[in-house]
Amino acid sequence: MLNRSRQILSEPLRLQCCRYLASDQKPTPPRTLITGSLGQLGLTLAKEMRSRYGRERVVCTDIRKPPKIVLQSGPYRYANILNKSGLEEILVEHRIDQVVHFSALLSAIGEQNVTLALQVNIEGFHNIIDLCKIHELKLFCPSTIGAFGPETPKNPTPDLTLQRPKTIYGVSKVYMELLGEYYHHRYGLDFRSARFPGIISATTPGGGTTDYAVQIFYDAIESGHHECFLEPNTRLPMMYISDCIQSVVQMMECPAEELTQRTYNIAAFSFTPAEIVAEVQKYVPLTVEYKVDKTRQKIASTWPEVLEDKNARKDWGWDPQYTLEKMVPYMLQKVKSQLHSEQVIKDLF
Ligand SMILES: NC(=O)C1=CN([C@@H]2O[C@H](COP(=O)(O)OP(=O)(O)OC[C@H]3O[C@@H](n4cnc5c(N)ncnc54)[C@H](O)[C@@H]3O)[C@@H](O)[C@H]2O)C=CC1
Ligand SMILES: CC(=O)[C@H](N)C(=O)O
């Protein structure tokens, strides 16, 4: 795993990473806290960071009861991001150096509970960013294609452009980007953010508009039939989980002086439901019925089709490895193992 990860880093970043990997060299690896770690992305990131920095140096947190295997794999703490003093206690006790803030309500579920989305996505972020300022911690918080709106140029969507999202999720992420950049400018906080496309993984997602692109793999394996909640021609930016995790690690390890901005678009590939269906059909039989969900279609119609990521490539060596064609057979294999033997959760540790 380490070798694979290091291979795809650019030369300066690889040198930087080696500083953590060689035991006789300084500085020591960072102690990292991940919020919302039991969601779609958290445990995969924890696994990668633990392999790089050491098992005890990555503390997973969430408000949910973890599976036993999570408890066995390294430190896990209950942490509600709305409880600032509880969070502070954990940060101090574990002598945390950097935070990856994943807790959030995603686009579709946020529209179902705007009050809770405001609390988790905005109040929770206030708590995190203030604690990072007080304790001088590096902070990574992902943004999203959902931070753009219908007025944004769709193809390609640049880093700096109009952002008038029409979901509470998008509004809270624009606020997060701006507040993070403000704290960097005003207090020198080492805030970093990447705007993720929809992430595709065998770990199931938690209430987003891009979730169909995970569900389709489960349906292909389980029943051979998928009901798609988006129209067949809805093009959205997407990314395989391995590339997503690499982006977090690379961005966090990048020397501060190489960053020319604090929020970056990152892209891998874009596709429509019709295109992913055709790709899956190359491997397994699959029929599809388009039962469009008006709320999610309305959200997707306001999002970019293709993100422009040239600044991330130039500044910190962003270089995704997976295309749609490469990802589909991997996903089918992962989902098959997940369904047959719960292998995916085991793979995480
Ligand atoms: N999964 C995706 O396709 C994308 C994700 N992102 C961002 O990446 C981050 C992680 O996303 P996912 O893992 O997919 O999200 P998820 O919805 O799967 O997980 C979020 C986690 O936050 C936790 N949480 C909710 N309320 C909390 C609270 N009060 N205190 C502490 N934890 C709480 C939940 O228990 C859950 O485990 C989010 O910030 C999301 O906006 C951005 C773009 C795409
Ligand atoms: C793209 C995202 O931020 C997320 N997957 C969602 O659909 O809400």
mmCIF file of N, CA, C and O in Angstrom, residues 105-155:
data_model
loop_
_atom_site.group_PDB
_atom_site.id
_atom_site.type_symbol
_atom_site.label_atom_id
_atom_site.label_comp_id
_atom_site.label_asym_id
_atom_site.label_seq_id
_atom_site.Cartn_x
_atom_site.Cartn_y
_atom_site.Cartn_z
ATOM 1 N N LEU A 105 -23.997 16.796 6.576
ATOM 2 C CA LEU A 105 -25.198 16.240 5.944
ATOM 3 C C LEU A 105 -25.080 16.546 4.462
ATOM 4 O O LEU A 105 -24.851 17.707 4.091
ATOM 5 N N LEU A 106 -25.209 15.527 3.609
ATOM 6 C CA LEU A 106 -24.985 15.716 2.177
ATOM 7 C C LEU A 106 -26.211 16.342 1.489
ATOM 8 O O LEU A 106 -27.194 16.690 2.147
ATOM 9 N N SER A 107 -26.133 16.443 0.163
ATOM 10 C CA SER A 107 -27.103 17.301 -0.550
ATOM 11 C C SER A 107 -28.563 16.866 -0.416
ATOM 12 O O SER A 107 -29.434 17.683 -0.078
ATOM 13 N N ALA A 108 -28.859 15.594 -0.678
ATOM 14 C CA ALA A 108 -30.258 15.177 -0.695
ATOM 15 C C ALA A 108 -30.833 15.150 0.719
ATOM 16 O O ALA A 108 -31.929 15.676 0.980
ATOM 17 N N ILE A 109 -30.069 14.602 1.647
ATOM 18 C CA ILE A 109 -30.556 14.500 3.025
ATOM 19 C C ILE A 109 -30.635 15.884 3.682
ATOM 20 O O ILE A 109 -31.518 16.152 4.503
ATOM 21 N N GLY A 110 -29.750 16.777 3.276
ATOM 22 C CA GLY A 110 -29.786 18.146 3.797
ATOM 23 C C GLY A 110 -31.092 18.845 3.443
ATOM 24 O O GLY A 110 -31.658 19.600 4.246
ATOM 25 N N GLU A 111 -31.602 18.595 2.232
ATOM 26 C CA GLU A 111 -32.867 19.223 1.828
ATOM 27 C C GLU A 111 -34.039 18.671 2.644
ATOM 28 O O GLU A 111 -35.068 19.334 2.794
ATOM 29 N N GLN A 112 -33.868 17.475 3.191
ATOM 30 C CA GLN A 112 -34.948 16.897 4.005
ATOM 31 C C GLN A 112 -34.944 17.446 5.422
ATOM 32 O O GLN A 112 -35.922 17.332 6.140
ATOM 33 N N ASN A 113 -33.825 18.002 5.857
ATOM 34 C CA ASN A 113 -33.742 18.533 7.218
ATOM 35 C C ASN A 113 -32.772 19.717 7.258
ATOM 36 O O ASN A 113 -31.608 19.592 7.657
ATOM 37 N N VAL A 114 -33.314 20.856 6.843
ATOM 38 C CA VAL A 114 -32.469 22.040 6.683
ATOM 39 C C VAL A 114 -31.908 22.504 8.037
ATOM 40 O O VAL A 114 -30.742 22.890 8.149
ATOM 41 N N THR A 115 -32.730 22.423 9.075
ATOM 42 C CA THR A 115 -32.270 22.882 10.396
ATOM 43 C C THR A 115 -31.070 22.060 10.868
ATOM 44 O O THR A 115 -30.062 22.610 11.327
ATOM 45 N N LEU A 116 -31.185 20.748 10.730
ATOM 46 C CA LEU A 116 -30.080 19.892 11.157
ATOM 47 C C LEU A 116 -28.848 20.121 10.269
ATOM 48 O O LEU A 116 -27.711 20.150 10.765
ATOM 49 N N ALA A 117 -29.083 20.334 8.966
ATOM 50 C CA ALA A 117 -27.947 20.585 8.060
ATOM 51 C C ALA A 117 -27.227 21.869 8.466
ATOM 52 O O ALA A 117 -25.994 21.931 8.446
ATOM 53 N N LEU A 118 -27.990 22.883 8.860
ATOM 54 C CA LEU A 118 -27.353 24.129 9.308
ATOM 55 C C LEU A 118 -26.516 23.879 10.554
ATOM 56 O O LEU A 118 -25.409 24.392 10.687
ATOM 57 N N GLN A 119 -27.081 23.093 11.458
ATOM 58 C CA GLN A 119 -26.345 22.809 12.711
ATOM 59 C C GLN A 119 -25.057 22.049 12.413
ATOM 60 O O GLN A 119 -23.969 22.464 12.808
ATOM 61 N N VAL A 120 -25.203 20.924 11.721
ATOM 62 C CA VAL A 120 -24.029 20.060 11.516
ATOM 63 C C VAL A 120 -23.010 20.741 10.599
ATOM 64 O O VAL A 120 -21.819 20.803 10.909
ATOM 65 N N ASN A 121 -23.479 21.291 9.481
ATOM 66 C CA ASN A 121 -22.538 21.801 8.467
ATOM 67 C C ASN A 121 -21.981 23.174 8.818
ATOM 68 O O ASN A 121 -20.858 23.490 8.432
ATOM 69 N N ILE A 122 -22.744 23.974 9.535
ATOM 70 C CA ILE A 122 -22.241 25.328 9.833
ATOM 71 C C ILE A 122 -21.801 25.454 11.292
ATOM 72 O O ILE A 122 -20.650 25.789 11.560
ATOM 73 N N GLU A 123 -22.695 25.157 12.231
ATOM 74 C CA GLU A 123 -22.263 25.255 13.653
ATOM 75 C C GLU A 123 -21.116 24.295 13.933
ATOM 76 O O GLU A 123 -20.156 24.628 14.623
ATOM 77 N N GLY A 124 -21.224 23.085 13.402
ATOM 78 C CA GLY A 124 -20.160 22.098 13.603
ATOM 79 C C GLY A 124 -18.846 22.610 13.048
ATOM 80 O O GLY A 124 -17.787 22.463 13.673
ATOM 81 N N PHE A 125 -18.908 23.234 11.875
ATOM 82 C CA PHE A 125 -17.674 23.758 11.284
ATOM 83 C C PHE A 125 -17.110 24.903 12.123
ATOM 84 O O PHE A 125 -15.895 25.032 12.280
ATOM 85 N N HIS A 126 -17.999 25.754 12.658
ATOM 86 C CA HIS A 126 -17.517 26.821 13.559
ATOM 87 C C HIS A 126 -16.697 26.230 14.697
ATOM 88 O O HIS A 126 -15.629 26.740 15.048
ATOM 89 N N ASN A 127 -17.229 25.182 15.310
ATOM 90 C CA ASN A 127 -16.525 24.563 16.441
ATOM 91 C C ASN A 127 -15.154 24.057 16.012
ATOM 92 O O ASN A 127 -14.139 24.310 16.667
ATOM 93 N N ILE A 128 -15.142 23.347 14.891
ATOM 94 C CA ILE A 128 -13.882 22.763 14.406
ATOM 95 C C ILE A 128 -12.866 23.847 14.082
ATOM 96 O O ILE A 128 -11.704 23.791 14.497
ATOM 97 N N ILE A 129 -13.293 24.847 13.338
ATOM 98 C CA ILE A 129 -12.318 25.834 12.873
ATOM 99 C C ILE A 129 -11.778 26.654 14.053
ATOM 100 O O ILE A 129 -10.595 26.992 14.105
ATOM 101 N N ASP A 130 -12.644 26.945 15.008
ATOM 102 C CA ASP A 130 -12.177 27.695 16.191
ATOM 103 C C ASP A 130 -11.158 26.895 16.990
ATOM 104 O O ASP A 130 -10.137 27.421 17.425
ATOM 105 N N LEU A 131 -11.452 25.603 17.162
ATOM 106 C CA LEU A 131 -10.513 24.764 17.913
ATOM 107 C C LEU A 131 -9.186 24.627 17.159
ATOM 108 O O LEU A 131 -8.116 24.614 17.774
ATOM 109 N N CYS A 132 -9.265 24.547 15.839
ATOM 110 C CA CYS A 132 -8.022 24.455 15.045
ATOM 111 C C CYS A 132 -7.223 25.753 15.180
ATOM 112 O O CYS A 132 -5.986 25.717 15.242
ATOM 113 N N LYS A 133 -7.915 26.852 15.261
ATOM 114 C CA LYS A 133 -7.207 28.135 15.438
ATOM 115 C C LYS A 133 -6.561 28.186 16.830
ATOM 116 O O LYS A 133 -5.362 28.470 16.961
ATOM 117 N N ILE A 134 -7.340 27.854 17.851
ATOM 118 C CA ILE A 134 -6.833 27.930 19.231
ATOM 119 C C ILE A 134 -5.618 27.028 19.422
ATOM 120 O O ILE A 134 -4.620 27.422 20.010
ATOM 121 N N HIS A 135 -5.716 25.819 18.895
ATOM 122 C CA HIS A 135 -4.643 24.833 19.139
ATOM 123 C C HIS A 135 -3.641 24.737 17.984
ATOM 124 O O HIS A 135 -2.808 23.827 17.971
ATOM 125 N N GLU A 136 -3.760 25.657 17.034
ATOM 126 C CA GLU A 136 -2.818 25.746 15.904
ATOM 127 C C GLU A 136 -2.701 24.425 15.144
ATOM 128 O O GLU A 136 -1.615 23.867 14.957
ATOM 129 N N LEU A 137 -3.849 23.914 14.728
ATOM 130 C CA LEU A 137 -3.888 22.646 13.989
ATOM 131 C C LEU A 137 -4.112 22.908 12.512
ATOM 132 O O LEU A 137 -4.807 23.856 12.139
ATOM 133 N N LYS A 138 -3.546 22.039 11.685
ATOM 134 C CA LYS A 138 -3.845 22.086 10.251
ATOM 135 C C LYS A 138 -5.252 21.516 10.059
ATOM 136 O O LYS A 138 -5.618 20.532 10.714
ATOM 137 N N LEU A 139 -6.014 22.095 9.139
ATOM 138 C CA LEU A 139 -7.399 21.638 8.940
ATOM 139 C C LEU A 139 -7.677 21.367 7.467
ATOM 140 O O LEU A 139 -7.460 22.245 6.621
ATOM 141 N N PHE A 140 -8.166 20.149 7.186
ATOM 142 C CA PHE A 140 -8.680 19.840 5.851
ATOM 143 C C PHE A 140 -10.173 19.615 5.962
ATOM 144 O O PHE A 140 -10.627 18.788 6.770
ATOM 145 N N CYS A 141 -10.941 20.327 5.159
ATOM 146 C CA CYS A 141 -12.387 20.069 5.094
ATOM 147 C C CYS A 141 -12.776 20.030 3.618
ATOM 148 O O CYS A 141 -12.564 21.008 2.894
ATOM 149 N N PRO A 142 -13.325 18.899 3.143
ATOM 150 C CA PRO A 142 -13.651 18.830 1.725
ATOM 151 C C PRO A 142 -14.821 19.724 1.362
ATOM 152 O O PRO A 142 -15.778 19.848 2.131
ATOM 153 N N SER A 143 -14.732 20.327 0.178
ATOM 154 C CA SER A 143 -15.906 20.949 -0.417
ATOM 155 C C SER A 143 -16.425 20.000 -1.490
ATOM 156 O O SER A 143 -16.096 18.798 -1.462
ATOM 157 N N THR A 144 -17.191 20.492 -2.419
ATOM 158 C CA THR A 144 -17.942 19.604 -3.302
ATOM 159 C C THR A 144 -18.348 20.313 -4.586
ATOM 160 O O THR A 144 -18.416 21.557 -4.608
ATOM 161 N N ILE A 145 -18.668 19.526 -5.595
ATOM 162 C CA ILE A 145 -19.284 20.097 -6.804
ATOM 163 C C ILE A 145 -20.598 20.792 -6.442
ATOM 164 O O ILE A 145 -21.061 21.659 -7.167
ATOM 165 N N GLY A 146 -21.176 20.402 -5.292
ATOM 166 C CA GLY A 146 -22.427 21.022 -4.832
ATOM 167 C C GLY A 146 -22.260 22.454 -4.381
ATOM 168 O O GLY A 146 -23.243 23.138 -4.077
ATOM 169 N N ALA A 147 -21.003 22.943 -4.332
ATOM 170 C CA ALA A 147 -20.783 24.343 -3.946
ATOM 171 C C ALA A 147 -20.995 25.284 -5.138
ATOM 172 O O ALA A 147 -20.820 26.494 -5.014
ATOM 173 N N PHE A 148 -21.358 24.704 -6.299
ATOM 174 C CA PHE A 148 -21.648 25.528 -7.473
ATOM 175 C C PHE A 148 -23.153 25.518 -7.739
ATOM 176 O O PHE A 148 -23.883 24.695 -7.187
ATOM 177 N N GLY A 149 -23.581 26.433 -8.595
ATOM 178 C CA GLY A 149 -25.021 26.528 -8.865
ATOM 179 C C GLY A 149 -25.299 26.700 -10.345
ATOM 180 O O GLY A 149 -24.384 26.591 -11.179
ATOM 181 N N PRO A 150 -26.552 26.982 -10.695
ATOM 182 C CA PRO A 150 -26.945 27.025 -12.111
ATOM 183 C C PRO A 150 -26.256 28.130 -12.906
ATOM 184 O O PRO A 150 -26.127 28.023 -14.123
ATOM 185 N N GLU A 151 -25.802 29.193 -12.216
ATOM 186 C CA GLU A 151 -25.142 30.292 -12.945
ATOM 187 C C GLU A 151 -23.679 29.990 -13.238
ATOM 188 O O GLU A 151 -23.035 30.701 -14.008
ATOM 189 N N THR A 152 -23.119 28.963 -12.598
ATOM 190 C CA THR A 152 -21.701 28.613 -12.757
ATOM 191 C C THR A 152 -21.461 28.028 -14.156
ATOM 192 O O THR A 152 -22.263 27.208 -14.611
ATOM 193 N N PRO A 153 -20.360 28.397 -14.829
ATOM 194 C CA PRO A 153 -20.020 27.703 -16.083
ATOM 195 C C PRO A 153 -19.876 26.205 -15.818
ATOM 196 O O PRO A 153 -19.190 25.813 -14.883
ATOM 197 N N LYS A 154 -20.533 25.394 -16.625
ATOM 198 C CA LYS A 154 -20.638 23.953 -16.312
ATOM 199 C C LYS A 154 -19.504 23.105 -16.860
ATOM 200 O O LYS A 154 -19.217 22.039 -16.361
ATOM 201 N N ASN A 155 -18.906 23.562 -17.974
ATOM 202 C CA ASN A 155 -17.956 22.665 -18.631
ATOM 203 C C ASN A 155 -16.933 23.461 -19.440
ATOM 204 O O ASN A 155 -17.213 23.819 -20.569
#
